[in-house]
Coordinates of C-alpha atoms in Angstrom, one line a residue:
X1 CA 52.1 -1.9 19.6
X2 CA 52.5 -0.3 16.2
X3 CA 49.7 2.2 15.1
X4 CA 46.9 0.3 13.4
X5 CA 46.3 0.8 9.7
X6 CA 43.2 2.4 8.4
X7 CA 42.0 -1.0 7.1
X8 CA 42.5 -2.5 10.6
X9 CA 40.5 0.3 12.2
X10 CA 37.7 -0.2 9.7
X11 CA 37.7 -4.0 10.3
X12 CA 37.6 -3.4 14.1
X13 CA 34.6 -1.1 13.7
X14 CA 32.9 -3.6 11.6
X15 CA 33.5 -6.4 14.1
X16 CA 32.2 -4.2 16.9
X17 CA 29.1 -3.3 14.9
X18 CA 28.5 -7.1 14.2
X19 CA 28.8 -7.9 18.0
X20 CA 26.3 -5.1 18.8
X21 CA 23.9 -6.4 16.2
X22 CA 24.3 -10.0 17.4
X23 CA 23.7 -8.9 21.1
X24 CA 20.6 -6.9 20.0
X25 CA 19.3 -10.0 18.1
X26 CA 19.8 -12.2 21.2
X27 CA 18.1 -9.7 23.5
X28 CA 15.1 -9.5 21.1
X29 CA 14.8 -13.2 20.9
X30 CA 15.0 -13.6 24.7
X31 CA 12.4 -10.9 25.1
X32 CA 10.1 -12.6 22.5
X33 CA 10.3 -16.1 24.1
X34 CA 9.9 -14.6 27.6
X35 CA 6.7 -13.0 26.4
X36 CA 5.5 -16.4 25.0
X37 CA 6.4 -18.2 28.2
X38 CA 4.5 -15.6 30.4
X39 CA 1.4 -16.1 28.3
X40 CA 1.7 -19.8 28.6
X41 CA -0.4 -20.5 25.5
X42 CA -3.1 -18.0 26.6
X43 CA -3.9 -14.9 24.6
X44 CA -3.6 -11.6 26.5
X45 CA -6.7 -9.4 26.5
X46 CA -6.7 -7.1 23.5
X47 CA -6.6 -3.3 23.8
X48 CA -10.0 -2.9 22.1
X49 CA -11.0 0.3 20.5
X50 CA -14.6 1.3 20.8
X51 CA -16.8 1.2 17.7
X52 CA -16.7 5.0 17.5
X53 CA -12.9 5.1 17.8
X54 CA -12.4 2.5 15.1
X55 CA -15.1 3.4 12.6
X56 CA -15.6 7.1 13.4
X57 CA -17.7 8.6 10.6
X58 CA -17.0 5.9 7.9
X59 CA -19.9 6.1 5.6
X60 CA -19.8 5.7 1.8
X61 CA -21.4 9.1 1.1
X62 CA -20.0 10.9 -1.9
X63 CA -19.1 7.7 -3.6
X64 CA -19.9 7.8 -7.3
X65 CA -21.1 4.2 -7.6
X66 CA -22.8 4.8 -10.9
X67 CA -19.5 5.7 -12.5
X68 CA -18.0 2.7 -10.8
X69 CA -20.5 0.2 -12.3
X70 CA -19.5 1.3 -15.8
X71 CA -15.9 0.2 -15.3
X72 CA -15.1 -2.9 -17.4
X73 CA -13.8 -5.9 -15.5
X74 CA -12.4 -8.9 -17.3
X75 CA -11.7 -12.4 -15.9
X76 CA -9.5 -15.0 -17.5
X77 CA -8.3 -18.4 -16.4
X78 CA -9.5 -22.0 -16.6
X79 CA -13.0 -22.3 -18.3
X80 CA -14.8 -23.0 -14.9
X81 CA -13.6 -19.6 -13.5
X82 CA -16.6 -17.9 -15.2
X83 CA -19.0 -20.3 -13.5
X84 CA -18.5 -18.4 -10.2
X85 CA -21.0 -15.6 -10.2
X86 CA -19.7 -12.1 -9.2
X87 CA -21.0 -10.5 -6.1
X88 CA -23.8 -8.0 -6.7
X89 CA -24.5 -6.9 -3.1
X90 CA -22.8 -7.4 0.3
X91 CA -26.2 -8.4 1.8
X92 CA -26.0 -11.6 -0.4
X93 CA -23.2 -12.8 1.9
X94 CA -25.3 -13.1 5.0
X95 CA -24.8 -16.7 6.2
X96 CA -21.7 -17.1 4.0
X97 CA -19.4 -14.8 6.1
X98 CA -18.7 -15.1 9.8
X99 CA -21.5 -13.2 11.6
X100 CA -19.1 -10.6 13.1
X101 CA -17.6 -9.9 9.6
X102 CA -21.0 -9.5 8.0
X103 CA -22.0 -7.0 10.7
X104 CA -18.7 -5.0 10.4
X105 CA -19.1 -4.8 6.7
X106 CA -22.8 -3.8 6.4
X107 CA -23.9 -2.1 9.6
X108 CA -24.4 1.7 9.0
X109 CA -22.5 2.5 12.3
X110 CA -19.5 0.5 11.0
X111 CA -18.3 0.2 7.4
X112 CA -21.8 0.6 6.0
X113 CA -21.0 -1.2 2.8
X114 CA -23.8 -2.0 0.4
X115 CA -22.6 -2.2 -3.1
X116 CA -19.2 -3.8 -3.8
X117 CA -16.7 -2.0 -6.0
X118 CA -15.8 -3.8 -9.3
X119 CA -12.7 -5.4 -7.9
X120 CA -14.7 -6.6 -4.8
X121 CA -17.5 -8.0 -7.0
X122 CA -15.0 -10.5 -8.6
X123 CA -12.2 -11.0 -6.0
X124 CA -14.5 -11.6 -3.0
X125 CA -16.6 -14.3 -4.7
X126 CA -13.5 -16.0 -6.4
X127 CA -11.6 -15.8 -3.1
X128 CA -14.5 -17.3 -1.1
X129 CA -14.4 -20.2 -3.6
X130 CA -10.8 -20.8 -2.7
X131 CA -9.3 -19.7 -6.0
X132 CA -5.8 -18.1 -6.4
X133 CA -6.1 -14.7 -8.0
X134 CA -3.9 -12.2 -9.8
X135 CA -5.8 -8.9 -9.7
X136 CA -4.9 -5.7 -11.6
X137 CA -6.7 -2.8 -10.0
X138 CA -5.9 0.9 -9.5
X139 CA -5.3 2.1 -5.9
X140 CA -8.4 3.4 -4.2
X141 CA -10.6 0.7 -5.8
X142 CA -11.4 -1.1 -2.5
X143 CA -8.8 -3.9 -2.9
X144 CA -7.9 -4.1 0.8
X145 CA -11.5 -5.2 1.6
X146 CA -11.4 -7.4 -1.5
X147 CA -8.7 -9.6 0.0
X148 CA -9.6 -9.3 3.7
X149 CA -13.1 -10.7 3.3
X150 CA -12.1 -14.1 1.9
X151 CA -9.0 -14.2 4.2
X152 CA -11.0 -13.7 7.4
X153 CA -13.7 -16.1 6.2
X154 CA -11.0 -18.7 5.5
X155 CA -9.5 -18.4 9.0
X156 CA -13.0 -18.6 10.6
X157 CA -14.0 -21.7 8.6
X158 CA -10.7 -23.5 9.4
X159 CA -11.4 -23.1 13.1
X160 CA -8.6 -23.9 15.5
X161 CA -6.2 -26.2 13.7
X162 CA -4.4 -27.5 16.8
X163 CA -1.5 -25.1 16.5
X164 CA -0.5 -25.6 20.1
X165 CA 3.1 -26.3 20.7
X166 CA 4.9 -26.4 24.1
X167 CA 4.6 -22.9 25.5
X168 CA 7.9 -21.1 25.7
X169 CA 9.4 -22.4 22.5
X170 CA 6.6 -21.5 20.2
X171 CA 7.4 -19.0 17.4
X172 CA 4.5 -16.9 16.0
X173 CA 2.4 -19.2 13.7
X174 CA 0.1 -17.0 11.7
X175 CA -2.8 -18.5 9.6
X176 CA -2.5 -15.7 7.1
X177 CA 0.3 -13.5 5.8
X178 CA -0.1 -10.2 4.0
X179 CA 3.0 -8.7 2.4
X180 CA 3.2 -5.0 1.5
X181 CA 6.0 -2.8 0.2
X182 CA 6.0 0.0 2.8
X183 CA 5.4 0.5 6.4
X184 CA 2.6 3.0 5.7
X185 CA 0.7 0.5 3.6
X186 CA 1.3 -2.3 6.1
X187 CA -0.1 -0.1 8.9
X188 CA -3.1 1.0 6.7
X189 CA -3.9 -2.7 6.0
X190 CA -3.6 -3.5 9.8
X191 CA -6.1 -0.7 10.5
X192 CA -8.6 -2.1 7.9
X193 CA -8.1 -5.6 9.4
X194 CA -8.9 -4.2 12.9
X195 CA -12.1 -2.7 11.6
X196 CA -13.2 -6.0 9.9
X197 CA -12.2 -8.1 12.9
X198 CA -14.0 -5.9 15.4
X199 CA -16.0 -7.9 17.9
X200 CA -14.1 -11.1 17.0
X201 CA -11.4 -13.0 18.9
X202 CA -9.1 -12.7 15.8
X203 CA -6.0 -10.6 16.0
X204 CA -3.4 -9.1 13.8
X205 CA 0.3 -8.2 14.2
X206 CA 2.1 -5.7 12.0
X207 CA 5.8 -6.2 11.3
X208 CA 8.0 -3.5 9.5
X209 CA 11.4 -2.1 9.5
X210 CA 12.5 1.4 10.7
X211 CA 10.8 1.0 14.1
X212 CA 11.7 -0.8 17.4
X213 CA 11.2 -4.6 17.1
X214 CA 10.0 -4.9 20.7
X215 CA 6.4 -3.8 20.3
X216 CA 6.1 -5.9 17.2
X217 CA 7.5 -8.9 19.0
X218 CA 5.0 -8.4 21.7
X219 CA 2.2 -8.5 19.1
X220 CA 3.7 -11.6 17.6
X221 CA 4.0 -13.4 21.0
X222 CA 0.2 -12.9 21.4
X223 CA -0.5 -15.6 18.8
X224 CA -2.0 -13.4 16.0
X225 CA -4.0 -15.0 13.2
X226 CA -2.7 -12.5 10.7
X227 CA 0.7 -11.0 10.2
X228 CA 0.9 -8.0 7.9
X229 CA 4.6 -7.4 7.0
X230 CA 7.1 -5.6 4.8
X231 CA 9.5 -8.2 3.3
X232 CA 12.7 -6.9 4.9
X233 CA 11.7 -7.2 8.6
X234 CA 9.8 -10.4 8.0
X235 CA 12.8 -12.1 6.4
X236 CA 14.8 -11.1 9.5
X237 CA 12.3 -12.6 11.9
X238 CA 11.9 -15.8 9.8
X239 CA 15.7 -16.4 9.5
X240 CA 16.7 -15.9 13.1
X241 CA 17.9 -19.0 15.0
X242 CA 15.5 -20.1 16.4
X243 CA 12.9 -18.5 14.1
X244 CA 10.6 -15.9 15.7
X245 CA 7.9 -16.4 13.0
X246 CA 7.2 -19.7 11.4
X247 CA 4.9 -20.0 8.3
X248 CA 4.2 -23.7 8.6
X249 CA 0.5 -23.1 9.3
X250 CA 0.0 -20.2 6.9
X251 CA -2.8 -21.2 4.6
X252 CA -3.5 -17.8 3.1
X253 CA -1.0 -15.4 1.4
X254 CA -1.6 -11.9 0.0
X255 CA 0.9 -9.9 -1.9
X256 CA -0.3 -6.3 -2.1
X257 CA 1.2 -3.8 -4.6
X258 CA 3.4 -6.6 -5.9
X259 CA 4.7 -4.3 -8.7
X260 CA 5.9 -1.8 -6.1
X261 CA 7.7 -4.6 -4.0
X262 CA 9.6 -5.6 -7.2
X263 CA 10.4 -2.0 -8.1
X264 CA 11.8 -1.5 -4.6
X265 CA 14.2 -4.5 -5.1
X266 CA 12.4 -6.9 -2.7
X267 CA 12.4 -9.8 -5.2
X268 CA 15.2 -11.8 -3.3
X269 CA 13.3 -11.5 0.0
X270 CA 10.0 -12.5 -1.6
X271 CA 11.7 -15.6 -3.0
X272 CA 13.0 -16.4 0.4
X273 CA 9.6 -15.9 2.1
X274 CA 7.5 -17.7 -0.5
X275 CA 9.6 -20.5 -1.9
X276 CA 12.4 -21.1 0.6
X277 CA 10.7 -20.9 3.9
X278 CA 8.3 -23.3 5.6
X279 CA 5.3 -21.7 3.8
X280 CA 3.0 -24.6 2.6
X281 CA 2.6 -25.2 -1.1
X282 CA -1.0 -26.0 -0.3
X283 CA -2.2 -22.5 0.3
X284 CA -4.4 -19.9 -1.3
X285 CA -2.6 -16.9 -2.8
X286 CA -4.0 -13.5 -3.8
X287 CA -1.8 -11.0 -5.7
X288 CA -2.6 -7.4 -6.4
X289 CA -0.8 -4.9 -8.6
X290 CA -1.6 -1.6 -10.2
X291 CA 0.3 -2.7 -13.4
X292 CA 1.0 -6.1 -15.0
X293 CA 4.6 -5.6 -16.1
X294 CA 6.7 -8.6 -17.2
X295 CA 8.3 -9.0 -13.8
X296 CA 4.9 -9.1 -12.1
X297 CA 3.7 -11.8 -14.6
X298 CA 6.8 -13.9 -13.8
X299 CA 6.2 -13.7 -10.1
X300 CA 2.5 -14.6 -10.6
X301 CA 3.4 -17.7 -12.5
X302 CA 5.8 -18.9 -9.8
X303 CA 3.8 -18.1 -6.7
X304 CA 0.2 -18.8 -7.8
X305 CA -1.3 -22.2 -8.6
X306 CA -1.5 -23.1 -12.3
X307 CA -5.3 -22.6 -12.5
X308 CA -5.2 -19.0 -11.0
X309 CA -7.8 -16.5 -12.2
X310 CA -6.6 -13.2 -13.7
X311 CA -9.0 -10.3 -12.9
X312 CA -8.4 -6.9 -14.5
X313 CA -10.4 -3.8 -13.7
X314 CA -10.5 -1.1 -16.3
X315 CA -7.3 -0.6 -18.4
X316 CA -4.3 -2.3 -16.8
X317 CA -2.2 0.5 -15.3
X318 CA -4.6 3.3 -16.2
X319 CA -6.3 5.8 -14.0
X320 CA -9.9 6.3 -13.1
X321 CA -12.2 8.7 -15.0
X322 CA -13.4 10.1 -11.7
X323 CA -10.2 12.1 -11.5
X324 CA -10.0 15.3 -13.5
X325 CA -6.4 15.6 -14.7
X326 CA -4.8 18.9 -15.7
X327 CA -1.2 19.7 -16.7
X328 CA 0.3 23.1 -16.2
X329 CA 3.3 24.3 -18.3
X330 CA 6.2 25.8 -16.2
X331 CA 9.5 27.3 -17.1
X332 CA 12.6 25.4 -15.9
X333 CA 13.6 27.8 -13.0
X334 CA 12.1 26.9 -9.6
X335 CA 10.5 30.3 -8.9
X336 CA 8.1 29.8 -11.8
X337 CA 7.2 26.4 -10.5
X338 CA 6.7 27.9 -7.0
X339 CA 4.4 30.6 -8.2
X340 CA 2.3 28.2 -10.3
X341 CA 2.0 26.0 -7.3
X342 CA 0.7 28.9 -5.2
X343 CA -2.0 29.6 -7.8
X344 CA -3.2 26.0 -8.0
X345 CA -3.1 25.5 -4.2
X346 CA -5.1 28.7 -3.6
X347 CA -7.7 27.5 -6.1
X348 CA -7.9 24.1 -4.4
X349 CA -7.8 25.1 -0.8
X350 CA -9.2 28.6 -0.6
X351 CA -12.0 28.3 -3.1
X352 CA -12.9 24.7 -2.7
X353 CA -11.6 23.8 0.8
X354 CA -10.0 20.6 -0.5
X355 CA -7.3 18.7 1.4
X356 CA -4.3 18.3 -0.9
X357 CA -1.2 16.1 -1.3
X358 CA 1.8 17.7 -3.0
X359 CA 4.3 15.3 -4.5
X360 CA 8.0 16.0 -4.8
X361 CA 10.8 13.9 -6.3
X362 CA 13.3 14.5 -3.6
X363 CA 13.3 14.5 0.2
X364 CA 15.1 17.9 0.3
X365 CA 12.4 19.4 -2.0
X366 CA 9.7 18.2 0.3
X367 CA 11.4 19.8 3.4
X368 CA 11.9 23.1 1.5
X369 CA 8.4 23.1 0.2
X370 CA 6.9 22.5 3.6
X371 CA 8.8 25.6 5.0
X372 CA 7.9 27.7 2.0
X373 CA 4.2 26.9 2.2
X374 CA 4.0 27.5 5.9
X375 CA 5.7 30.9 5.3
X376 CA 3.3 31.5 2.4
X377 CA 0.2 31.5 4.7
X378 CA -1.1 28.0 3.8
X379 CA -1.6 27.2 7.5
X380 CA -0.5 23.9 9.0
X381 CA 1.6 21.9 6.4
X382 CA 3.1 18.5 7.1
X383 CA 5.6 16.3 5.2
X384 CA 6.4 12.6 5.0
X385 CA 9.5 11.2 3.4
X386 CA 12.3 8.8 4.1
X387 CA 14.3 11.1 6.4
X388 CA 11.5 11.3 8.9
X389 CA 11.3 8.8 11.7
X390 CA 8.4 6.4 12.0
X391 CA 6.8 8.4 14.8
X392 CA 7.2 11.7 12.9
X393 CA 5.5 10.1 9.8
X394 CA 2.7 8.7 11.9
X395 CA 2.1 12.0 13.6
X396 CA 2.1 13.9 10.3
X397 CA -0.4 11.4 8.8
X398 CA -2.6 11.6 11.9
X399 CA -2.8 15.4 11.6
X400 CA -3.6 15.2 7.9
X401 CA -6.3 12.5 8.6
X402 CA -7.9 14.4 11.4
X403 CA -8.0 17.6 9.3
X404 CA -5.6 19.5 11.6
X405 CA -3.5 20.2 8.5
X406 CA -4.8 20.6 4.9
X407 CA -1.6 20.1 2.9
X408 CA 0.7 17.1 3.0
X409 CA 4.0 17.2 1.1
X410 CA 5.2 13.7 0.2
X411 CA 7.7 11.7 -1.7
X412 CA 6.7 8.5 -3.6
X413 CA 8.0 6.0 -0.9
X414 CA 5.5 7.4 1.5
X415 CA 2.7 7.6 -0.9
X416 CA 1.8 4.1 -2.0
X417 CA -1.1 2.7 -0.1
X418 CA -1.8 6.0 1.6
X419 CA -5.6 5.8 2.2
X420 CA -7.0 9.0 3.7
X421 CA -10.6 9.8 3.2
X422 CA -11.6 12.8 1.3
X423 CA -8.4 14.0 -0.4
X424 CA -9.8 16.4 -2.9
X425 CA -6.7 17.1 -4.9
X426 CA -3.3 15.8 -5.8
X427 CA -0.6 18.2 -7.0
X428 CA 2.6 16.9 -8.6
X429 CA 5.2 19.6 -8.0
X430 CA 7.7 17.3 -9.6
X431 CA 6.4 15.0 -12.3
X432 CA 8.4 11.8 -12.8
X433 CA 11.5 12.4 -15.0
X434 CA 12.1 9.0 -16.6
X435 CA 10.0 6.5 -18.5
X436 CA 10.8 3.8 -15.9
X437 CA 9.0 5.9 -13.3
X438 CA 6.0 6.8 -15.5
X439 CA 3.7 4.6 -13.4
X440 CA 4.4 6.8 -10.4
X441 CA 2.2 9.4 -12.1
X442 CA -0.7 6.9 -12.0
X443 CA 0.0 5.9 -8.4
X444 CA 0.2 9.4 -7.2
X445 CA -3.0 10.6 -8.7
X446 CA -4.7 7.5 -7.3
X447 CA -4.6 9.2 -3.8
X448 CA -7.6 11.2 -4.8
X449 CA -10.9 10.0 -6.4
X450 CA -10.8 7.0 -4.2
X451 CA -13.7 4.6 -3.7
X452 CA -15.6 6.1 -6.6
X453 CA -15.5 9.7 -5.3
X454 CA -14.4 12.5 -7.6
X455 CA -11.0 14.2 -7.3
X456 CA -8.6 16.5 -9.1
X457 CA -5.0 16.0 -10.1
X458 CA -2.6 18.7 -11.4
X459 CA 0.9 18.2 -12.6
X460 CA 3.6 20.9 -13.2
X461 CA 5.2 20.0 -16.5
X462 CA 8.7 21.3 -17.3
X463 CA 9.7 21.1 -21.0
X464 CA 13.0 19.6 -22.0
X465 CA 15.0 16.5 -21.4
X466 CA 17.2 17.6 -18.5
X467 CA 17.5 14.3 -16.6
X468 CA 17.0 16.2 -13.3
X469 CA 13.8 18.0 -14.0
X470 CA 12.7 17.8 -17.6
X471 CA 9.4 16.0 -18.3
X472 CA 9.3 15.9 -22.1
X473 CA 10.3 12.2 -22.0
X474 CA 6.9 11.5 -20.4
X475 CA 4.9 13.5 -23.0
X476 CA 3.8 10.5 -25.2
X477 CA 2.8 8.5 -22.1
X478 CA 0.8 11.5 -20.6
X479 CA -1.0 12.2 -24.0
X480 CA -2.1 8.5 -24.2
X481 CA -3.2 8.4 -20.6
X482 CA -5.2 11.7 -20.9
X483 CA -7.0 10.4 -24.1
X484 CA -7.8 7.1 -22.5
X485 CA -9.3 8.7 -19.4
X486 CA -11.3 11.0 -21.6
X487 CA -9.4 14.1 -20.4
X488 CA -8.5 17.3 -22.3
X489 CA -5.0 17.1 -23.9
X490 CA -3.5 20.6 -23.9
X491 CA -2.3 21.9 -27.3
X492 CA 1.3 22.4 -26.1
X493 CA 1.5 18.8 -25.0
X494 CA 0.5 17.5 -28.4
X495 CA 3.9 18.6 -29.8
X496 CA 6.0 18.0 -26.7
X497 CA 8.5 15.2 -26.5
X498 CA 8.0 13.9 -30.1
X499 CA 5.6 11.1 -30.9
X500 CA 7.9 8.2 -30.1
X501 CA 8.6 6.9 -26.6
X502 CA 10.4 10.1 -25.8
X503 CA 14.0 10.3 -24.6
X504 CA 16.0 10.7 -27.8
X505 CA 13.8 13.0 -29.8
X506 CA 14.7 16.3 -28.2
X507 CA 18.4 15.8 -27.7
X508 CA 19.8 16.1 -31.1

């Protein structure tokens, strides 16, 4: 026949791709329902980690609780929301929580918690009273535990709700759903759940994109009580024909880092999950966000019950005073940035032995910086960013966690929800370059000074309004933030970027 046009060839490739996708979907569904049939309504034995493997050297040593107790927390909502007392001590929950959960929280060989952090004081008690909550709290404030405690108690108290359907055709029917913006955060939450569920029959499945669906489907076939998921992969599993996950029995919903999910464009998926799926209206919903921007408020109004309680810890969208912040002036060319970075890293690592995360704006910068630092004699350096596969990211994080490497170079996508104990310092090689991304500054420095410990954050500030690397547009925001967190404002910053909201002032 006649030669095919370019359009025809493209259409042919598209059709082939669709057929491949369809076959993959059918294979995955077959695999999932085969797993369900083989289990025949029974749960397979769990691969249980030992207490030592799971909790290791937890401990809350080095936590600056006195500082923490001075943080102001406000609660607003219906008049009766103030009748629920806040939690002063975890020991007060004996007899209220399931026995296994109480042990995991308080035993010195496990989590060893004694005093709750400000967000836990309010969210745990309100959550245990069945209230819907919108909580504004910085990262590193103990919010994962703040929602897992009421969630696990709710599942335990509900008992077995007769979820049995004929084996073989049953989708996964979780009691609770936790949504998170990135796979790193989802896996972090799953790890925390495993710690709090230790020694209990409860189980958790983690569902996220960018990795093979099979292992996740295997977890889903084992009838988990909790599913932790990123919106994209979850929507895919919910909307298959027949559905692989069904939310008809889900009584507890958590949206963690809601602001980040909206920033990443997940709003349509969230809507499909929360309002258009089988998720019951009669449920308890807890929403967490580091900022309370207009789009977050809108979502709160549509997903939470009308009498929800708003809990805000410290200034909304501000940073903690436990973090010493410092800005270093640099010239626009990269070699000045590079030499300033060397000085700061040498101070952090060599003099203080602190593990450090270095933030870059672009994936290519992260890769380049990792090579440079390795050549520069900083020992083992790892990087995490969007171009690395899931297993590469996991192995980089594992090395950083275990102390096999002291420097982790990261982009923002990989950074939210990154909870590694004992990060002494955060260094922003590239500060955000637009007002829209100003909050990234707050999220990044929140990787250190977590759980009341002290930490240090340094940012390399480039004068000017170059859209690629100038930071002057952020100057007013940074001045205000430094003043509010009682930090020193350098003289050169006082005049930088004008006094308005930035942007226009320097461009005339």
